[in-house]
mmCIF file of C-alpha atoms (C1' of nucleotides) in Angstrom:
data_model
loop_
_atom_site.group_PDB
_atom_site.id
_atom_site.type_symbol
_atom_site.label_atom_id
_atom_site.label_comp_id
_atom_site.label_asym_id
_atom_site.label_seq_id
_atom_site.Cartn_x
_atom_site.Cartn_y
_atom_site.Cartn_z
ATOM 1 C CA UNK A 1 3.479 -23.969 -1.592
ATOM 2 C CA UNK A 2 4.705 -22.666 -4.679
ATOM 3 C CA UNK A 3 6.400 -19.357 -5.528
ATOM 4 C CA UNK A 4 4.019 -17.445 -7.987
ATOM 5 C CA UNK A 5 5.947 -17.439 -11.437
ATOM 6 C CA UNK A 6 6.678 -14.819 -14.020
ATOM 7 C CA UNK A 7 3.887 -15.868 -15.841
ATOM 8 C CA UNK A 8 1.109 -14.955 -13.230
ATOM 9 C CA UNK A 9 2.265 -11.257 -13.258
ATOM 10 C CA UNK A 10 2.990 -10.812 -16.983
ATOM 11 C CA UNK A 11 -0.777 -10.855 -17.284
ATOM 12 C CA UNK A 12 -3.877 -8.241 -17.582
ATOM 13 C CA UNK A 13 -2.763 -6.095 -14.483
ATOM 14 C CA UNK A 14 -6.691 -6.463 -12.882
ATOM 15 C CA UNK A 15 -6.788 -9.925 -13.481
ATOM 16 C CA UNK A 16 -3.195 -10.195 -11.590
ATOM 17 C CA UNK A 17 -4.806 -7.675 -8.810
ATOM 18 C CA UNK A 18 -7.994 -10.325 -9.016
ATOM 19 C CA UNK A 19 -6.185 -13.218 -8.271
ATOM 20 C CA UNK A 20 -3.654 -11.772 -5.805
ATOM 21 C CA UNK A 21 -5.767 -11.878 -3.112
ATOM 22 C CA UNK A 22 -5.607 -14.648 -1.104
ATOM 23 C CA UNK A 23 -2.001 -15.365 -1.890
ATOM 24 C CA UNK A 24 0.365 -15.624 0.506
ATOM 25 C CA UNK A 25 3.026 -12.622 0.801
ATOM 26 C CA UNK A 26 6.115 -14.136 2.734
ATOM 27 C CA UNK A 27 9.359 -11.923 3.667
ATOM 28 C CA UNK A 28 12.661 -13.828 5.219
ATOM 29 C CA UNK A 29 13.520 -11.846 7.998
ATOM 30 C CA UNK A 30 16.734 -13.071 10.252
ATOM 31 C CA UNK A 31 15.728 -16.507 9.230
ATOM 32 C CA UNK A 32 11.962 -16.189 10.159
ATOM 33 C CA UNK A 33 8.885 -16.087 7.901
ATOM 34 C CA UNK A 34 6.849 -13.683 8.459
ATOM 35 C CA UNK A 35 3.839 -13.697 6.135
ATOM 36 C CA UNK A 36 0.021 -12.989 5.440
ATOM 37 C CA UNK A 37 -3.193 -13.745 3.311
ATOM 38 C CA UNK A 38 -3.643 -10.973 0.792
ATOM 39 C CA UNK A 39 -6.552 -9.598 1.148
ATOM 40 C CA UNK A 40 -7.087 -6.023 -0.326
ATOM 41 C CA UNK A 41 -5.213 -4.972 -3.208
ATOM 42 C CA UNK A 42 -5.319 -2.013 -5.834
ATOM 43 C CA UNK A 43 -4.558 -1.686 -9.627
ATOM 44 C CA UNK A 44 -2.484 1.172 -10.955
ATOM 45 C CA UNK A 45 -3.151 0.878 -15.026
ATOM 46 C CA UNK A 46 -0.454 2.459 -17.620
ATOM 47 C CA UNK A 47 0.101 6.323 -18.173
ATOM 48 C CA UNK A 48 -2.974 7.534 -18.965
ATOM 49 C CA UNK A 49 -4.288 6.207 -15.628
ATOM 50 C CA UNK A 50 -3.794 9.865 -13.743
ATOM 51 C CA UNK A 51 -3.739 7.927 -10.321
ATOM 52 C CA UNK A 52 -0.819 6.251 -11.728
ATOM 53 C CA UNK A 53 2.586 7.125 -10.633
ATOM 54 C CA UNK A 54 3.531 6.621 -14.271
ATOM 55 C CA UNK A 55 0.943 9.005 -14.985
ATOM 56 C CA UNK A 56 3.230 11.924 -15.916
ATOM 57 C CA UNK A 57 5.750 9.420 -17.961
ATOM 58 C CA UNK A 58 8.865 7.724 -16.605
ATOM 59 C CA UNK A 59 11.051 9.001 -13.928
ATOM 60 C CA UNK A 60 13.884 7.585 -11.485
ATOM 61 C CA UNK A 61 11.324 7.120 -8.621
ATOM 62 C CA UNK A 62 8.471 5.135 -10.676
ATOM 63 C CA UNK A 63 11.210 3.280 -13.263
ATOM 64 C CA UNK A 64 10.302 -0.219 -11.837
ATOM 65 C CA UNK A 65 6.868 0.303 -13.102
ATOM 66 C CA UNK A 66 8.167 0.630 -16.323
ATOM 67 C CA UNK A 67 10.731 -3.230 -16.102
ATOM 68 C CA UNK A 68 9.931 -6.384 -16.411
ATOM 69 C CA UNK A 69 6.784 -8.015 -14.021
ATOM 70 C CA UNK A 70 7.059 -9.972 -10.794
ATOM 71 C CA UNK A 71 9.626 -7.265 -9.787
ATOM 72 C CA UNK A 72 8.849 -5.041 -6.155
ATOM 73 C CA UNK A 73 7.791 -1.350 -6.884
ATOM 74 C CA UNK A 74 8.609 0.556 -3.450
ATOM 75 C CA UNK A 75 8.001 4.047 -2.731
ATOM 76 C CA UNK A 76 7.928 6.534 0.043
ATOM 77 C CA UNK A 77 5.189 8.809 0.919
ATOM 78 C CA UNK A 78 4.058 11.653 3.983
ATOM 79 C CA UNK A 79 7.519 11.250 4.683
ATOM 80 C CA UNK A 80 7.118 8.587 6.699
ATOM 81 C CA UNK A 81 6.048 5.666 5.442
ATOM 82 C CA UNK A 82 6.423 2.566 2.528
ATOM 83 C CA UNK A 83 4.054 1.358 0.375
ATOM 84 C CA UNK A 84 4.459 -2.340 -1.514
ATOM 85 C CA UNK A 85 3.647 -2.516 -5.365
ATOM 86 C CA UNK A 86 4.052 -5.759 -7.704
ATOM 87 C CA UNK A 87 4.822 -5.106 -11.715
ATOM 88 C CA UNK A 88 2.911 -6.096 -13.810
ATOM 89 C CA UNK A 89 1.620 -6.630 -17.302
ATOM 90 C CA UNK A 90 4.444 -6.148 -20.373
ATOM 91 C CA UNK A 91 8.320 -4.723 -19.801
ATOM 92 C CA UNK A 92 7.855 -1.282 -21.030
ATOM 93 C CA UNK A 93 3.862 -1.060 -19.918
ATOM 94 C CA UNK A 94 4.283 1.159 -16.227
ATOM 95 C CA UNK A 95 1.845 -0.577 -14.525
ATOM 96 C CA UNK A 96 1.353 -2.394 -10.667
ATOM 97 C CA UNK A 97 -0.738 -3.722 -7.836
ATOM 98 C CA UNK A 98 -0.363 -2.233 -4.905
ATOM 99 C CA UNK A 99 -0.795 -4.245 -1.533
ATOM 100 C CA UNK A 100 -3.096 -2.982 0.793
ATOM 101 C CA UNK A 101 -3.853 -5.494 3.691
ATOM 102 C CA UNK A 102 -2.956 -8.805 4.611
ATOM 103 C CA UNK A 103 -4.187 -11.199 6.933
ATOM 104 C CA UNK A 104 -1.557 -11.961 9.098
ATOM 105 C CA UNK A 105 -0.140 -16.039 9.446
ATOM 106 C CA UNK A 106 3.620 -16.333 10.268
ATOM 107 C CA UNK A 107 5.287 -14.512 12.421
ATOM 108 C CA UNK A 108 3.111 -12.745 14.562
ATOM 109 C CA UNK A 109 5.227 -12.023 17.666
ATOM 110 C CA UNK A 110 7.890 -10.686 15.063
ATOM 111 C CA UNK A 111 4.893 -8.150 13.624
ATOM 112 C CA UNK A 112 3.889 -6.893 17.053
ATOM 113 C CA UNK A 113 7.485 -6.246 17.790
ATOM 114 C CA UNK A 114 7.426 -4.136 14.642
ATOM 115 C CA UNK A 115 4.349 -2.028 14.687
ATOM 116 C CA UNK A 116 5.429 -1.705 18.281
ATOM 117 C CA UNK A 117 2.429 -3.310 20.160
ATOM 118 C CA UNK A 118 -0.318 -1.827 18.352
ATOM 119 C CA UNK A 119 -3.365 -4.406 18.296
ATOM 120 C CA UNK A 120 -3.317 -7.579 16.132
ATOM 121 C CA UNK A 121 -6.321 -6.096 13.904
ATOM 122 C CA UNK A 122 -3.710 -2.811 12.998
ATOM 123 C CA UNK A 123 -0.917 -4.786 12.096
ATOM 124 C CA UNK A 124 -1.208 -5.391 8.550
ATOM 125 C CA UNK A 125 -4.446 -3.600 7.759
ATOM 126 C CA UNK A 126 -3.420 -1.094 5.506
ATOM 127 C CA UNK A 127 -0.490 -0.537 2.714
ATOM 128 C CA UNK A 128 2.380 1.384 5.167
ATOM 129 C CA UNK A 129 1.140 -1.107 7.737
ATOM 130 C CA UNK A 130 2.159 -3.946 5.931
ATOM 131 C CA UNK A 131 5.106 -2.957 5.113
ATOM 132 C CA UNK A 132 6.468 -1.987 8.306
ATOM 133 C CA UNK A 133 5.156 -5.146 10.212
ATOM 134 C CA UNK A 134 7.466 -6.937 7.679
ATOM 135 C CA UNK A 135 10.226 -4.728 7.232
ATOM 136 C CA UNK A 136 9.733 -3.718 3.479
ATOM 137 C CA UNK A 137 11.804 -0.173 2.668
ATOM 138 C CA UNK A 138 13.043 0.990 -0.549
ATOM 139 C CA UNK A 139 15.596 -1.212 -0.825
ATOM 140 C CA UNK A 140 13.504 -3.329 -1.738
ATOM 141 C CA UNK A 141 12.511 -1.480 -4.467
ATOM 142 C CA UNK A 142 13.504 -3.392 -7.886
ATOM 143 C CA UNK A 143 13.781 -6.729 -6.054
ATOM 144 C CA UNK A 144 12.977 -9.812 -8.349
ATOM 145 C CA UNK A 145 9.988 -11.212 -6.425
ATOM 146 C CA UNK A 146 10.326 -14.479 -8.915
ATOM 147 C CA UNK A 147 13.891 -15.099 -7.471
ATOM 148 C CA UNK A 148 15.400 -16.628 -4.523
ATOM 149 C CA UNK A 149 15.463 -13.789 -2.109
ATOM 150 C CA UNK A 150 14.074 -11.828 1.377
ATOM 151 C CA UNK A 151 10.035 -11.020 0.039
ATOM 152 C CA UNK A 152 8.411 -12.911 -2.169
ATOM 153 C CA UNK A 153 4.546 -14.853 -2.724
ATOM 154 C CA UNK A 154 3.280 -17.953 -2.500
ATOM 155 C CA UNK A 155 0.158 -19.889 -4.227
ATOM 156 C CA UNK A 156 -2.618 -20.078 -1.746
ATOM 157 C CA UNK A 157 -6.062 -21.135 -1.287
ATOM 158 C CA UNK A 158 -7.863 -19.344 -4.390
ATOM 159 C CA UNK A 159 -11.008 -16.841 -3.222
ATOM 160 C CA UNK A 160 -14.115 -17.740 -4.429
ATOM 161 C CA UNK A 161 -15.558 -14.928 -6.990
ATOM 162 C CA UNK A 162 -18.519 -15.228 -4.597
ATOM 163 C CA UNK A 163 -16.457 -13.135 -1.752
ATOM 164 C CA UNK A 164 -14.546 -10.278 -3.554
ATOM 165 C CA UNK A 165 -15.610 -7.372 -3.520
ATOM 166 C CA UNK A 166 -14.933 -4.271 -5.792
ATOM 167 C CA UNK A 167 -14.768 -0.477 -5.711
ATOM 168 C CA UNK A 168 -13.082 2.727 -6.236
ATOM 169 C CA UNK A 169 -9.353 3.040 -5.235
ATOM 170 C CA UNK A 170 -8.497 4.974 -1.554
ATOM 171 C CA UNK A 171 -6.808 7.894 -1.195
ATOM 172 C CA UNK A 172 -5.750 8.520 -4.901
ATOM 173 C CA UNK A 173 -6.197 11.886 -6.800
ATOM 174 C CA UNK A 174 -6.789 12.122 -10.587
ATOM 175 C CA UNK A 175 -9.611 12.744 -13.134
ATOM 176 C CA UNK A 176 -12.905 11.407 -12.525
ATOM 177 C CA UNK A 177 -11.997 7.968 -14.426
ATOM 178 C CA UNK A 178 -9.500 7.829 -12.058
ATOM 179 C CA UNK A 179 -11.262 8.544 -8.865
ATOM 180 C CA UNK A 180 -14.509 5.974 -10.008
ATOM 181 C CA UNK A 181 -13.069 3.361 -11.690
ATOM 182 C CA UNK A 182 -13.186 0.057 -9.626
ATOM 183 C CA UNK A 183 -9.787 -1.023 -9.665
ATOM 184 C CA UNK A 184 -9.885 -2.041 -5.624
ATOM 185 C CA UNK A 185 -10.342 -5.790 -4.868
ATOM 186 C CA UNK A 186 -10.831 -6.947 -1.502
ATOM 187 C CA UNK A 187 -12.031 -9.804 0.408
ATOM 188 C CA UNK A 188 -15.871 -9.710 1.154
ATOM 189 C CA UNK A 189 -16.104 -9.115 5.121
ATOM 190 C CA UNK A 190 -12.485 -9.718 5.934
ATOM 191 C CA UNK A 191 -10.878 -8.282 9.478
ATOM 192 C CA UNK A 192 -7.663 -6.990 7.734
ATOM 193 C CA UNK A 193 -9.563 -4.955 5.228
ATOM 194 C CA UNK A 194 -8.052 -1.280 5.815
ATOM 195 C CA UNK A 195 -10.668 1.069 6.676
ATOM 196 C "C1'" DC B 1 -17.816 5.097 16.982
ATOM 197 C "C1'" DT B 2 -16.533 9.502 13.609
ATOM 198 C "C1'" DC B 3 -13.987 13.367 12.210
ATOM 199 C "C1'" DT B 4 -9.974 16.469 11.895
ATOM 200 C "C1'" DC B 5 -5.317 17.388 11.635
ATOM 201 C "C1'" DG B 6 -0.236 17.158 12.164
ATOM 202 C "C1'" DA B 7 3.950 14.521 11.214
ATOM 203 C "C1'" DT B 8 7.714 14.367 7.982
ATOM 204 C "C1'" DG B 9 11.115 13.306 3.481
ATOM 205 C "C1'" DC B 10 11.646 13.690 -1.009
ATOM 206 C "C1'" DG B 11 10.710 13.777 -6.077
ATOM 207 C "C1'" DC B 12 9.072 16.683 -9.266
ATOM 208 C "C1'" DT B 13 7.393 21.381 -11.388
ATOM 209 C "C1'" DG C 1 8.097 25.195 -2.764
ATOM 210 C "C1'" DC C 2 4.151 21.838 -3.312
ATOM 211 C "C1'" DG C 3 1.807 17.794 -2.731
ATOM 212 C "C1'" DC C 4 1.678 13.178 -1.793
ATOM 213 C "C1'" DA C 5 -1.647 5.490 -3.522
ATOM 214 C "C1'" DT C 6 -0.957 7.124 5.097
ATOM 215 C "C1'" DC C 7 -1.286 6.693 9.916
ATOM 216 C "C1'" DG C 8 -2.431 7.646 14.636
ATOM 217 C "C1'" DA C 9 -3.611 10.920 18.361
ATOM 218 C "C1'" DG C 10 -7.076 13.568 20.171
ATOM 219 C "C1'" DA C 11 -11.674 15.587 20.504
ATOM 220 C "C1'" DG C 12 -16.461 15.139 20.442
ATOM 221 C "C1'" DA C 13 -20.885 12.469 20.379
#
DNA sequence: CTCTCGATGCGCT
DNA sequence: GCGCATCGAGAGA
């Protein structure tokens, strides 16, 4: 399968966060592929988006936001844990999806290992999950996801319109357009589906 | 199952 | 200092 081009993420940031899911996220790890189905992502839309991390203009933590697409956005939060964003839309626009869950494919063993034996239903199914079953820390942050390098996605099988499903974003604080607008897609029924 | 709460680092006000 | 795009343990039902 392919590696998604520039193209796909220099594009409308919720039709990039549409069509994301059921792509294949694949990260090079020793030599081994681990990867998963996308299957819940969110949208994080320009400045005046007050869930944004942009929301408050451009800083050194949220820069990426504000490069050129296809590129890794990578942040730390609760002091603990990673969460994986893709940029989007035009150099200059801050704006991202963040990955939420995946349905695991390659690589299992490897993921258990890594979210230290927690249950195959918990290992990707959420955005700090995710990231730790594959390894994915800031330095990762800025990587070129359109290059040849350690975390990248592949074209999958396309979801139907028929099976995703839309709603408010989790866990994000902001105005009221913030906290209702329906910038979460996800997968109609799927396992991995945090929550 | 649901709910509550503590952990823990760091960027930003 | 404050607050965070979360997770998992523990308690109760």
């Amino acid at each position: 399968m392919a590696r998604l081009s520039r193209e796909f993420y220099a594009r409308d940031t919720l039709a990039v966060a549409r069509d994301l899911l059921g792509q294949r996220l694949v990260r090079l790890l020793e030599g081994e592929r681990l990867s998963g189905r996308i299957v819940e992502v969110e949208a994080y839309v320009g400045e005046t988006d007050r869930a944004c991390h942009a929301a408050c203009g451009r800083t050194a933590r949220n820069a990426v936001m504000y490069g050129p697409p296809g590129h890794a956005y990578v942040y730390f939060i609760y002091g603990m844990h990673h969460c994986l964003n893709v940029v989007t839309a035009d150099e200059d626009f801050p704006a991202a999806v963040l990955i939420r869950a995946l349905e695991p494919v390659e690589g299992l063993a490897t993921m258990r290992r890594l979210r230290q034996g927690r249950p195959d239903r918990e290992l990707t199914s959420g955005p700090a999950k995710l990231c730790q079953a594959l390894a994915i820390d800031r330095t990762f942050n800025g990587l070129d996801l359109c290059a040849d390098g350690p975390l990248f996605i592949e074209a999958g099988p396309p979801v139907d319109d028929a099976d995703v499903e839309t709603g408010p974003r989790v866990g994000v604080r902001g105005d009221e357009a913030a906290l209702t607008a329906p910038w979460r897609f996800f997968v109609r029924g799927n396992p991995f589906v945090s929550r």
